[in-house]
CSV table of C-alpha atoms in Angstrom, one decimal:
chain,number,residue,atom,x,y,z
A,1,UNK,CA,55.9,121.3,-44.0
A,2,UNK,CA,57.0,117.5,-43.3
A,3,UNK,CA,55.0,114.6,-43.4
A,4,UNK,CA,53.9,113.2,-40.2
A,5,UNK,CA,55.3,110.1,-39.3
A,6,UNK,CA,55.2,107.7,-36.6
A,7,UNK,CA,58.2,106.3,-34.6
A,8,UNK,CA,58.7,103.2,-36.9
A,9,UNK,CA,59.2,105.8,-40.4
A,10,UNK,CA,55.0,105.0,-41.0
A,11,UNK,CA,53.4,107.8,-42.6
A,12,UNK,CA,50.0,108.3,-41.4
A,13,UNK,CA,47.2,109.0,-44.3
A,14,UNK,CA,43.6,109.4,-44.1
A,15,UNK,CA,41.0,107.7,-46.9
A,16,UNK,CA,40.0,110.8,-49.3
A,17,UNK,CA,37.9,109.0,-51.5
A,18,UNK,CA,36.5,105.3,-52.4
A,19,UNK,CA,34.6,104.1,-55.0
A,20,UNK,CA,34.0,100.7,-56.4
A,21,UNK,CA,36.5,100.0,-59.0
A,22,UNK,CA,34.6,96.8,-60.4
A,23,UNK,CA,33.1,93.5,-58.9
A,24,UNK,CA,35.0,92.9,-55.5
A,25,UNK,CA,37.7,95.2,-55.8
A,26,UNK,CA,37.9,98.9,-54.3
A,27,UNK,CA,39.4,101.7,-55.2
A,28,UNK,CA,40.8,104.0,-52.6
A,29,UNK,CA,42.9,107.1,-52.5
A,30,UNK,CA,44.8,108.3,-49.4
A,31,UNK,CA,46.4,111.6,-48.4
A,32,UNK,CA,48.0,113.6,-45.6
A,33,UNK,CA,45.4,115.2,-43.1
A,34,UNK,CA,47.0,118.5,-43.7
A,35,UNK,CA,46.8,118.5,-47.5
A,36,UNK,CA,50.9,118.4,-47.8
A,37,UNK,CA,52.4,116.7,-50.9
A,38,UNK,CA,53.6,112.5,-51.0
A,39,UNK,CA,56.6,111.3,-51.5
A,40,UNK,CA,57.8,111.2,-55.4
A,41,UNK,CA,57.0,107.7,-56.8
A,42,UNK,CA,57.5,105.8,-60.4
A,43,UNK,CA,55.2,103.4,-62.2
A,44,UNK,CA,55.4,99.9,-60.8
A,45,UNK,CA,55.9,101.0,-57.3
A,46,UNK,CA,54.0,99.8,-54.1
A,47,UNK,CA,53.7,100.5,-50.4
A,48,UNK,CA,52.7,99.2,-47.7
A,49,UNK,CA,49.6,99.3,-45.4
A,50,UNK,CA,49.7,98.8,-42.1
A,51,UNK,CA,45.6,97.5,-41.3
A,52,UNK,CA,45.9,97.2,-37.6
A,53,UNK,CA,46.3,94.0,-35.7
A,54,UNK,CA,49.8,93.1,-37.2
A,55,UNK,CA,48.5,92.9,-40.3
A,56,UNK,CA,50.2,94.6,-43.0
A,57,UNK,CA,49.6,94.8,-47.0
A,58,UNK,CA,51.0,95.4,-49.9
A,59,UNK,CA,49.5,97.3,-52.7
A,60,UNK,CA,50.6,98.9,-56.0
A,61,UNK,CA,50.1,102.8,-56.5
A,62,UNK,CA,47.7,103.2,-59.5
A,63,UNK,CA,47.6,106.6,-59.7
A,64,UNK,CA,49.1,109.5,-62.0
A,65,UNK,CA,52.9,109.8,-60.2
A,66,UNK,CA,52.9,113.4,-61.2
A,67,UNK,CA,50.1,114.0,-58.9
A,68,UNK,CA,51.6,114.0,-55.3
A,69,UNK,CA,48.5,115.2,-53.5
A,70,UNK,CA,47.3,111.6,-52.9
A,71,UNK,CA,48.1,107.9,-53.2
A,72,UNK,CA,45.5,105.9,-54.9
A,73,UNK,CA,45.5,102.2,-54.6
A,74,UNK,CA,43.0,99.3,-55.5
A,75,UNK,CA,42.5,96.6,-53.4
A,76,UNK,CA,40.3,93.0,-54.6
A,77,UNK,CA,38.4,91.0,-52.3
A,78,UNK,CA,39.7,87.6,-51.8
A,79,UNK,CA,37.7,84.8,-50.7
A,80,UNK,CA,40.5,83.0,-49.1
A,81,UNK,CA,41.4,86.5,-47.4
A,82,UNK,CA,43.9,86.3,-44.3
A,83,UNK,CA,42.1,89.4,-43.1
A,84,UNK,CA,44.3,91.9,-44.9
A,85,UNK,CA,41.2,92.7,-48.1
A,86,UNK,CA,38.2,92.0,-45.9
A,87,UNK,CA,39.7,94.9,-43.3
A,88,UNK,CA,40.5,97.2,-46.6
A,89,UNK,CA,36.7,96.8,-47.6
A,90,UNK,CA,35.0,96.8,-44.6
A,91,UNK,CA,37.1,99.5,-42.3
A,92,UNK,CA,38.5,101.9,-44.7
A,93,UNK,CA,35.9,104.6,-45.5
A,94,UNK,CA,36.3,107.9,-45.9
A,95,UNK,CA,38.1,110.1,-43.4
A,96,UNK,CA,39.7,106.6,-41.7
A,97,UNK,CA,43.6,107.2,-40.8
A,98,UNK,CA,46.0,104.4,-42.5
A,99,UNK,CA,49.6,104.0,-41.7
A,100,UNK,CA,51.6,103.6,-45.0
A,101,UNK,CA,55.3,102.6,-45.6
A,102,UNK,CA,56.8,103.3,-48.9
A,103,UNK,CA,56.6,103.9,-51.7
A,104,UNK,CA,58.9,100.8,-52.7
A,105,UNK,CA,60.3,100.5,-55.9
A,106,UNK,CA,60.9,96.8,-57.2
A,107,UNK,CA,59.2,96.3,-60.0
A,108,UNK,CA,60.3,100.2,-61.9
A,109,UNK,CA,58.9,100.7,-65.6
A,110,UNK,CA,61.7,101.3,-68.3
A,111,UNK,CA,61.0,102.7,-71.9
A,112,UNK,CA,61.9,100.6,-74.4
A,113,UNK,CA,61.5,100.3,-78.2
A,114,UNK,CA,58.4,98.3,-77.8
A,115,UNK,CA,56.7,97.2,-74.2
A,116,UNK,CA,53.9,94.6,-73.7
A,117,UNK,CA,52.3,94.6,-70.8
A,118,UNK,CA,50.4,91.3,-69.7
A,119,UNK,CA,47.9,91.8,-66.8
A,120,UNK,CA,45.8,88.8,-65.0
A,121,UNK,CA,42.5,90.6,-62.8
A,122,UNK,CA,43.9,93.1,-59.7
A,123,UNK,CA,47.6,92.6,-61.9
A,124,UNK,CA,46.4,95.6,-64.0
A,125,UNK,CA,47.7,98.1,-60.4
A,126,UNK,CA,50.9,98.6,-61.5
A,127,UNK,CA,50.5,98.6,-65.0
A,128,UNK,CA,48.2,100.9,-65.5
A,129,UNK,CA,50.7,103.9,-65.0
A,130,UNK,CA,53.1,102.0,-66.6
A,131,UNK,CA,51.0,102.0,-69.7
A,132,UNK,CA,50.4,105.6,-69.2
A,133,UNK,CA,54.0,106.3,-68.9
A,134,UNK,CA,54.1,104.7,-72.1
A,135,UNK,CA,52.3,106.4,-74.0
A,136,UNK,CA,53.7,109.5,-72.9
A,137,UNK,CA,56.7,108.7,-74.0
A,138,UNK,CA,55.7,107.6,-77.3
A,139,UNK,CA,56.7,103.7,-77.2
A,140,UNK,CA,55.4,101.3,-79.0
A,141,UNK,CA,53.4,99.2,-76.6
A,142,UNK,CA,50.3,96.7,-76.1
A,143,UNK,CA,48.0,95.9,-73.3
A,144,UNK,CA,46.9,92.1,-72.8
A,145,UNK,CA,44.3,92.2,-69.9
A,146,UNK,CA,42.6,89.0,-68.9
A,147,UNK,CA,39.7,88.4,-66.0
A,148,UNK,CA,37.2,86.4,-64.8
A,149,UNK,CA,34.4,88.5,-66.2
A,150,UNK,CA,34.0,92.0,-67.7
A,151,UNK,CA,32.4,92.8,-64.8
A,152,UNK,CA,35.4,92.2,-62.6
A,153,UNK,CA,37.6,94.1,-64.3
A,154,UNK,CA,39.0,97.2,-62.8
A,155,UNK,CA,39.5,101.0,-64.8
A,156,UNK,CA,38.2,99.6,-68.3
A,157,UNK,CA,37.0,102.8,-68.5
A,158,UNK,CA,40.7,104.7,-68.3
A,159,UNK,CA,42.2,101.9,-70.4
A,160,UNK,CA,38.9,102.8,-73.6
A,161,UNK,CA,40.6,105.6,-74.1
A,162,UNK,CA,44.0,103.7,-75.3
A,163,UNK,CA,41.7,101.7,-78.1
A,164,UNK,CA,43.2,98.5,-80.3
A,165,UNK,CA,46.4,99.2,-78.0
A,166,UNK,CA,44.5,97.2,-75.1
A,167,UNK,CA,42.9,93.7,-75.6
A,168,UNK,CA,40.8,92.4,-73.0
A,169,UNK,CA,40.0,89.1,-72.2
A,170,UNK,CA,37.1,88.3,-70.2
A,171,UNK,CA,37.4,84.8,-69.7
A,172,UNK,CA,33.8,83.8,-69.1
A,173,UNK,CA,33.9,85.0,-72.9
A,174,UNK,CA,36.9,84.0,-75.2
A,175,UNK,CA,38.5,81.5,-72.4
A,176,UNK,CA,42.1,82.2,-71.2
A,177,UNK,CA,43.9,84.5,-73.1
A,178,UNK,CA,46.5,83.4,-76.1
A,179,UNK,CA,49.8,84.3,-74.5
A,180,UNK,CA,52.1,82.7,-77.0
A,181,UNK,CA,50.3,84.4,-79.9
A,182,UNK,CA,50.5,87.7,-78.0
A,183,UNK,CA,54.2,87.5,-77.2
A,184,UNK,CA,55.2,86.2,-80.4
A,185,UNK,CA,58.9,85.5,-80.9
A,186,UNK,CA,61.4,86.5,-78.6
A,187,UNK,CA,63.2,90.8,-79.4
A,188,UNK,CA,65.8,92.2,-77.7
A,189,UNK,CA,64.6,95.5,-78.5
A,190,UNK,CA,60.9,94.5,-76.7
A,191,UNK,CA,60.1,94.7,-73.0
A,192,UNK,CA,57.6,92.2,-71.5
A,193,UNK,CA,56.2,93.6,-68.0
A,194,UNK,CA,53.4,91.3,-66.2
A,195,UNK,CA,51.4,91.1,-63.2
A,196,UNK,CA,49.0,88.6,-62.3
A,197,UNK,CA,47.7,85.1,-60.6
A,198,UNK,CA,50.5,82.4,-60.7
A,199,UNK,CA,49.1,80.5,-63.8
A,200,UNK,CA,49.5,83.0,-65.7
A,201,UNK,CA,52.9,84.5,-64.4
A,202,UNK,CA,54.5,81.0,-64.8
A,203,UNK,CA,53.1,80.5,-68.0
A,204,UNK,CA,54.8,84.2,-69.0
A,205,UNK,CA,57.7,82.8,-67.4
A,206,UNK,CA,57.9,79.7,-69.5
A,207,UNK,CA,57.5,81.1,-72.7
A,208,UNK,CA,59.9,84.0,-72.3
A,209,UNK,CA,62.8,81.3,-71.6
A,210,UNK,CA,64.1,82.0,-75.2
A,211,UNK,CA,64.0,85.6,-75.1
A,212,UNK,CA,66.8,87.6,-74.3
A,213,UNK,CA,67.5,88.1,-70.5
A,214,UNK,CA,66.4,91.2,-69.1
A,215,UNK,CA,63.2,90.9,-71.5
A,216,UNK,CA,61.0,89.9,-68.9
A,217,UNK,CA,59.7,91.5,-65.9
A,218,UNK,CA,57.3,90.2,-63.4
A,219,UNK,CA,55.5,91.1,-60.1
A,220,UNK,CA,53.6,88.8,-57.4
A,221,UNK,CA,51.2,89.3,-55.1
A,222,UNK,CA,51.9,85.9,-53.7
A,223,UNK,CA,55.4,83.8,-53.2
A,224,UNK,CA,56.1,81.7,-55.6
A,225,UNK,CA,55.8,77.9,-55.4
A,226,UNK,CA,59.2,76.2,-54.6
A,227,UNK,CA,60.4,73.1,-56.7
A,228,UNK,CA,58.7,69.9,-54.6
A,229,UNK,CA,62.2,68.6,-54.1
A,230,UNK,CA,63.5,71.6,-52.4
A,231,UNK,CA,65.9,71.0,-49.6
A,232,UNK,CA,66.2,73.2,-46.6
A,233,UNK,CA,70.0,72.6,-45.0
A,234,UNK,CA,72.1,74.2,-42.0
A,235,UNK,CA,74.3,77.0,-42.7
A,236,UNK,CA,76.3,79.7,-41.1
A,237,UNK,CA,75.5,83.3,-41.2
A,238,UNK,CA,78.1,86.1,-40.4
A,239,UNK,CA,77.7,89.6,-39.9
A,240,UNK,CA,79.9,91.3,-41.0
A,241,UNK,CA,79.4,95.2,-39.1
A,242,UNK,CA,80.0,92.8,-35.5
A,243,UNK,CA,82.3,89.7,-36.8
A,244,UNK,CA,79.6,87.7,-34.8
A,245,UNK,CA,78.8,83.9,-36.8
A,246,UNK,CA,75.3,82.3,-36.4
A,247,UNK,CA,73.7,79.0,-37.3
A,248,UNK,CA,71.0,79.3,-39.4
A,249,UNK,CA,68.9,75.6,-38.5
A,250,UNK,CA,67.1,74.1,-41.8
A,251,UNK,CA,63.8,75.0,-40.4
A,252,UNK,CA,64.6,78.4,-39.3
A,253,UNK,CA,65.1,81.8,-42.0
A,254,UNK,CA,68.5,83.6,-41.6
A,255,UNK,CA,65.8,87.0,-40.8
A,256,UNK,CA,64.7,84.6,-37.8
A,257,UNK,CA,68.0,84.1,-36.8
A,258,UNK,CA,69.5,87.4,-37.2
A,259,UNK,CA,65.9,89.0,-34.8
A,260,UNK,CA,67.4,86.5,-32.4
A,261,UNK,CA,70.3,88.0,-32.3
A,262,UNK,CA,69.0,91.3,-31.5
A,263,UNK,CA,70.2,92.6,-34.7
A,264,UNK,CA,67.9,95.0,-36.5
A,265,UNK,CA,66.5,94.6,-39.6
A,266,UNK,CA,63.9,96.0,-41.6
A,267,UNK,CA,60.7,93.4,-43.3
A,268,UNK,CA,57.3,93.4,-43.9
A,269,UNK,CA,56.1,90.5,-46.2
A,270,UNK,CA,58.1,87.6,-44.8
A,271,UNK,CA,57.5,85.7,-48.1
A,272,UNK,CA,60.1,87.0,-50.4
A,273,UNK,CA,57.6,89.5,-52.4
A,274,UNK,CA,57.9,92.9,-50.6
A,275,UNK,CA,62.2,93.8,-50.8
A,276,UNK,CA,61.7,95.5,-47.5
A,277,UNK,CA,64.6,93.0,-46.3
A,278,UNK,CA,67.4,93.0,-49.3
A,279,UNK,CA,70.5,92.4,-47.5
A,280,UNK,CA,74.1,92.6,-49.4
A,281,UNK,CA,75.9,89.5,-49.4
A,282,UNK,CA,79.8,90.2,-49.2
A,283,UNK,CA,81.5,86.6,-49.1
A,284,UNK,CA,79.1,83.4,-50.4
A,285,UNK,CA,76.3,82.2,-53.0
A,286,UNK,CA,73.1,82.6,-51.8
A,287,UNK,CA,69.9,80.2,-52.8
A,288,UNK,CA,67.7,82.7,-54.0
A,289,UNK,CA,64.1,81.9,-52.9
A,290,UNK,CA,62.2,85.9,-53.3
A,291,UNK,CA,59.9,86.7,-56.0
A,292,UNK,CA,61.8,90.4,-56.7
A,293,UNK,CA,65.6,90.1,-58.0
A,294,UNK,CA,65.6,89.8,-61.7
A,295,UNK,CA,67.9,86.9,-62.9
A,296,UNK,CA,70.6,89.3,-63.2
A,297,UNK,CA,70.2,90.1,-60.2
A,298,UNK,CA,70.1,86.9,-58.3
A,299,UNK,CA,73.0,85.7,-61.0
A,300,UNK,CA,75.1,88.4,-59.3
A,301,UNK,CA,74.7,87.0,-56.2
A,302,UNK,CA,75.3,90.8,-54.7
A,303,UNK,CA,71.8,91.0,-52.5
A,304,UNK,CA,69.4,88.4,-51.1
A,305,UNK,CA,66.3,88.7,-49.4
A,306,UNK,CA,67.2,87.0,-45.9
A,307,UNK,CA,63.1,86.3,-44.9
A,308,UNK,CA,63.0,83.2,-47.5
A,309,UNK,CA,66.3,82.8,-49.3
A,310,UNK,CA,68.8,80.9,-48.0
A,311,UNK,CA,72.5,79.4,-48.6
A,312,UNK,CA,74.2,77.6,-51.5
A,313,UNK,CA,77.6,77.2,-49.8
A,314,UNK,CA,78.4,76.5,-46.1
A,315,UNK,CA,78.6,80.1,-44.8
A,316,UNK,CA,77.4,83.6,-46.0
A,317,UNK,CA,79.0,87.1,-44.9
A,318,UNK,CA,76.3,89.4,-44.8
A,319,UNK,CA,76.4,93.2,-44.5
A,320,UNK,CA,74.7,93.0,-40.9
């Protein structure tokens, strides 16, 4: 039986279950209307929810990836919501239909020797089946979890079960948590996966400078803050499947540009944090601006995302 989808490739769920998770953030699981099994996913993956109104979200699957009856996601409420939380909270109850994209897989969990995982409040999403896949396949690995309170801490309850292998950090409590002592000094043979506010990804980021690359992998809810002294310049753009050339203005993005054009392209996020948008670059050095290649990856210089990053060198050839 095939999953029903819309004309745009969205799947349409229905809400099977909610419950509150902890203070301010739901948990929700969604599932075909005819009972039929979900797409395969791995731990770290996301999707995408489309909320009505143009507005569409981004949440990581938190669930067991074995079980393909249902999706489950958890969603915080945000004070400085744009809409996207306050709609989740307040609209999606039981039996509601949701249109979901995905899954996406940026941010993929890989055993390794030894794995800590770092999580800062709603960061714990993703890594929760990544800790699970952990375990399972018998890896040496620790949990850091920090949060405002205890009380706002989502699935402490699934995590009891893992004992001295989780620490959690309520910060009301004990302060914000020691990162440096946690890491410790930089191993090749160790895997660092975090998820969390911006202070505490940059912070991750700063002390895992000295540690092998590859070591350490991140996810954000947010775009990342660009360097104050960021320049924006002109460049040209050309698509390579038409031989057409376009300008790309300073205060314009090449995605922008290329919509213009009438060319089609597939985003979401617009901010750099989704991947809905990678584009292969053939000919030219991007200026990497997205908050999902790896430094590998953006050393390479073989995909950009084309809704924020832009151009190092006069002209890129796209595969467009």
């Amino acid at each position: 039986m095939s999953t029903p989808h819309s004309p745009d490739g969205e799947t349409l769920l229905t809400v099977t279950r909610r419950r509150q998770a902890a203070d301010g953030v739901l948990d929700l699981t969604l599932a075909r209307p005819d009972g039929g099994p979900l797409p395969e996913w791995r731990p770290g993956a996301h999707v995408e929810v489309l909320l009505g109104n143009g507005l569409v979200r981004h949440y990581s699957l938190c669930g067991d990836p074995a079980d393909r009856s249902g999706w489950r996601i958890a969603v915080l409420r945000t004070s400085a919501s744009r809409g996207g939380s306050a709609h989740v909270h307040d609209e999606l109850h039981v039996g509601v239909p949701v249109g979901v994209r995905g899954p996406r897989e940026n941010f993929t969990f890989r055993a390794m020797e030894r794995c800590l995982f770092v999580a800062g409040g709603i960061g714990i999403t993703p890594l929760l089946p990544m800790v699970a896949a952990a375990e399972a396949a018998g890896v040496e690995w620790r949990l850091l979890y920090g949060g405002r309170s205890l009380a706002s801490m989502a699935f402490l309850d699934e995590l009891a079960v893992y004992g001295d292998a989780v620490r959690t950090v309520p910060q009301d409590q004990f302060g914000l948590p020691d990162l440096a002592g946690y890491l410790g000094a930089p191993d090749e043979k160790t895997l660092v996966y975090c998820c969390g506010p911006e202070p505490m990804l940059t912070a991750v980021e700063d002390l895992s400078r000295t540690w092998p690359a590859g070591t350490l992998r991140t996810e954000r809810f947010q775009a990342a803050q660009l360097p104050s002294d960021t320049v924006d310049s002109a460049f040209d753009i050309v698509l390579s499947g038409s031989d057409v050339t376009l300008r790309v203005p300073a205060d314009r993005s090449i995605l922008d540009v290329v919509r213009d054009a009438r060319i089609p392209v597939p985003s979401s996020c617009t901010e750099g944090i989704c991947g809905t948008c990678e584009t292969e670059v053939l000919e030219g050095e991007p200026d990497h601006r997205d908050s999902v290649l790896s430094v590998e990856e953006r050393e390479s210089g073989e995909t950009m995302m084309i809704c924020v990053s832009r151009s190092r060198s006069p002209h890129l050839v796209l595969d467009l």
